[in-house]
Amino acid sequence: MANLHTKAIHGGLDPAAHRGAVSVPIYQSSTFAFPSAEEGAARFAGTSPGPIYTRMGNPTVQALESCVADLEEGCGAIATATGMAAISTVFLALLRNGDHVVCTDPLYGATRTLLTRYFFRLGVTSTFVPTVDTTALAEAIRPETRLIYVETPANPTLDLVDLAAASAAARGAGIPLVVDNTFAGPHLQRPITLGADVVLHSMTKSLNGHSDVIAGIVIARDPAMLAVLRDAAIVFGMTIDPHQSWLVLRGIRTIGMRVERAQANAIAIARWLEQHEEVAWVRFPGLPTHPQFDLAQRQMSGPGSVIAFELRGGTEAGRILMNSVRMITLAVSLGGVESLIEHPASMTHKGVPVEEQRRQGITAGLVRLSAGCEDLDDLVADLAQALACVAVAVPPRPRVSA
Ligand SMILES: *Cc1c(COP(=O)(O)O)cnc(C)c1O
């Protein structure tokens, strides 16, 4: 079995199947001709693997699916039009009226809305338990609970879920553990190897890595689960198109280099921020000050490239910092080659009521930085001049506990 860089570069690649093409061709066709009536019938019966119709499968899409399934050590995958389509596919395939879901808290905002607004309307209820509390996770399971859904590291607090403990809880209840692995990515964390049944990604982030595509994917541990998920994705029309798949596959070829370089930048920036006057604290799984540093060492092969830090000057300091960065881009999203910065309380998590934000650890001065692949000196210089602007406008206050 190949290692990660090799898998990312060779996954889904089969020149002999494509007239020798070393880059998987884009099969920009909605439908595929059958050589005979018998062959058409065999494809519909599932006894012949050839393509039928692009919503149901396409050679370019299959190349992407086989590459990511291999990276995540699953049996197969279904690529979807967006990350949210991947999440919707899992819920639509596995939940029905009367069912209950146990989730970690905080969750990606749209995932929380999907559960509390739309699935609630369909008769599915959810319980949210703090990310770090695996005991509460197990205790929240009821007879009607049909799945456990977790995000680790959590957004934007970077709290971690103990995946081995969460999978033991799911196994004990005979229900699947579903993990949104977008933040860490397959290069740094492979939940299936720790007992997860389903893993999903917004490929918009580090898998594609170039901030130019929206896409998602669902990976299953076993073929029966894969079949159930694939059927839902096809019938609900969640699937991806071939051109978008090709762009993501091209991005994946360099994921190893990108993730390692961005992570090296993030480690250095996190240490630098920790020493800075304007910064109250830094939350990053690669720092010994992270409350779950040991868990990060155990279940991740690296801390990733997203850093959360708290400005002493609160909301106003956050506003000034956002307006003062020059090269680092003020934008939401993460995992791209360019560094992005945002202020969760006024941006990505604005829709969460303030008391709820505080309960989830989203404080007024919290900043989320996704380190990219630029030169470290340039990143530090930009942050230094922007924090100097903050210092002039907002004098530091005495250190307060978070
Ligand atoms: C971005 C993101 C999503 C949603 O993905 P889209 O591609 O924007 O639909 C889901 N989960 C996490 C953790 C994300 O970061």
Short mmCIF file of N, CA and C and ligand atoms in Angstrom, two decimals, residues 82-85 87 108 111 149 151 155 180 182-183 200 202-205 214-216 334, ligand 1:
data_model
loop_
_atom_site.label_atom_id
_atom_site.label_comp_id
_atom_site.label_asym_id
_atom_site.label_seq_id
_atom_site.Cartn_x
_atom_site.Cartn_y
_atom_site.Cartn_z
N THR A 82 -21.22 20.16 -3.49
CA THR A 82 -20.72 21.05 -2.44
C THR A 82 -20.47 20.21 -1.19
N GLY A 83 -19.81 20.81 -0.21
CA GLY A 83 -19.65 20.14 1.08
C GLY A 83 -21.02 19.94 1.73
N MET A 84 -21.89 20.94 1.63
CA MET A 84 -23.22 20.81 2.22
C MET A 84 -24.02 19.70 1.54
N ALA A 85 -23.80 19.47 0.24
CA ALA A 85 -24.48 18.36 -0.44
C ALA A 85 -24.00 17.02 0.12
N ILE A 87 -23.03 16.55 3.25
CA ILE A 87 -23.66 16.43 4.57
C ILE A 87 -25.14 16.10 4.42
N TYR A 108 -20.16 23.37 12.10
CA TYR A 108 -20.19 24.28 10.96
C TYR A 108 -21.61 24.88 10.88
N THR A 111 -24.42 23.36 8.80
CA THR A 111 -24.78 22.00 9.25
C THR A 111 -25.75 22.09 10.41
N TYR A 149 -22.63 12.56 14.98
CA TYR A 149 -22.01 13.40 13.98
C TYR A 149 -21.02 14.34 14.65
N GLU A 151 -17.29 16.97 14.41
CA GLU A 151 -16.30 17.76 13.66
C GLU A 151 -15.08 17.89 14.55
N ASN A 155 -14.74 24.18 14.45
CA ASN A 155 -14.64 25.50 13.85
C ASN A 155 -15.48 26.48 14.66
N ASP A 180 -17.00 14.90 10.01
CA ASP A 180 -16.66 15.94 9.04
C ASP A 180 -15.16 16.19 9.22
N THR A 182 -13.13 17.95 7.29
CA THR A 182 -12.67 19.06 6.45
C THR A 182 -11.46 19.79 7.04
N PHE A 183 -11.50 20.07 8.35
CA PHE A 183 -10.44 20.89 8.93
C PHE A 183 -9.07 20.22 8.89
N LEU A 200 -16.70 12.72 5.78
CA LEU A 200 -17.05 13.61 4.68
C LEU A 200 -16.17 14.84 4.70
N SER A 202 -15.75 19.03 2.92
CA SER A 202 -15.94 20.09 1.95
C SER A 202 -14.62 20.09 1.18
N MET A 203 -14.62 19.61 -0.06
CA MET A 203 -13.37 19.61 -0.85
C MET A 203 -13.03 21.03 -1.30
N THR A 204 -13.95 21.97 -1.03
CA THR A 204 -13.69 23.39 -1.26
C THR A 204 -12.43 23.85 -0.52
N LYS A 205 -12.09 23.16 0.57
CA LYS A 205 -11.02 23.59 1.44
C LYS A 205 -9.70 22.93 1.03
N ILE A 214 -16.11 24.85 -5.50
CA ILE A 214 -16.94 24.39 -4.39
C ILE A 214 -17.25 22.92 -4.67
N ALA A 215 -16.98 22.04 -3.71
CA ALA A 215 -17.21 20.61 -3.93
C ALA A 215 -17.19 19.87 -2.60
N GLY A 216 -17.75 18.65 -2.59
CA GLY A 216 -17.75 17.85 -1.37
C GLY A 216 -17.58 16.37 -1.70
N LEU A 334 -10.91 28.34 4.16
CA LEU A 334 -9.62 27.92 4.72
C LEU A 334 -9.03 26.83 3.84
C1 LIG B 1 -16.81 24.75 4.34
C2 LIG B 1 -17.27 23.69 5.26
C3 LIG B 1 -18.46 22.98 5.01
C4 LIG B 1 -19.39 23.30 3.86
O1 LIG B 1 -18.79 23.07 2.61
P1 LIG B 1 -19.23 23.81 1.24
O2 LIG B 1 -18.27 23.24 0.28
O3 LIG B 1 -19.09 25.28 1.48
O4 LIG B 1 -20.65 23.43 0.97
C5 LIG B 1 -18.80 21.96 5.90
N1 LIG B 1 -18.05 21.67 6.96
C6 LIG B 1 -16.91 22.34 7.24
C7 LIG B 1 -16.11 21.97 8.45
C8 LIG B 1 -16.48 23.37 6.41
O5 LIG B 1 -15.36 24.04 6.70
#
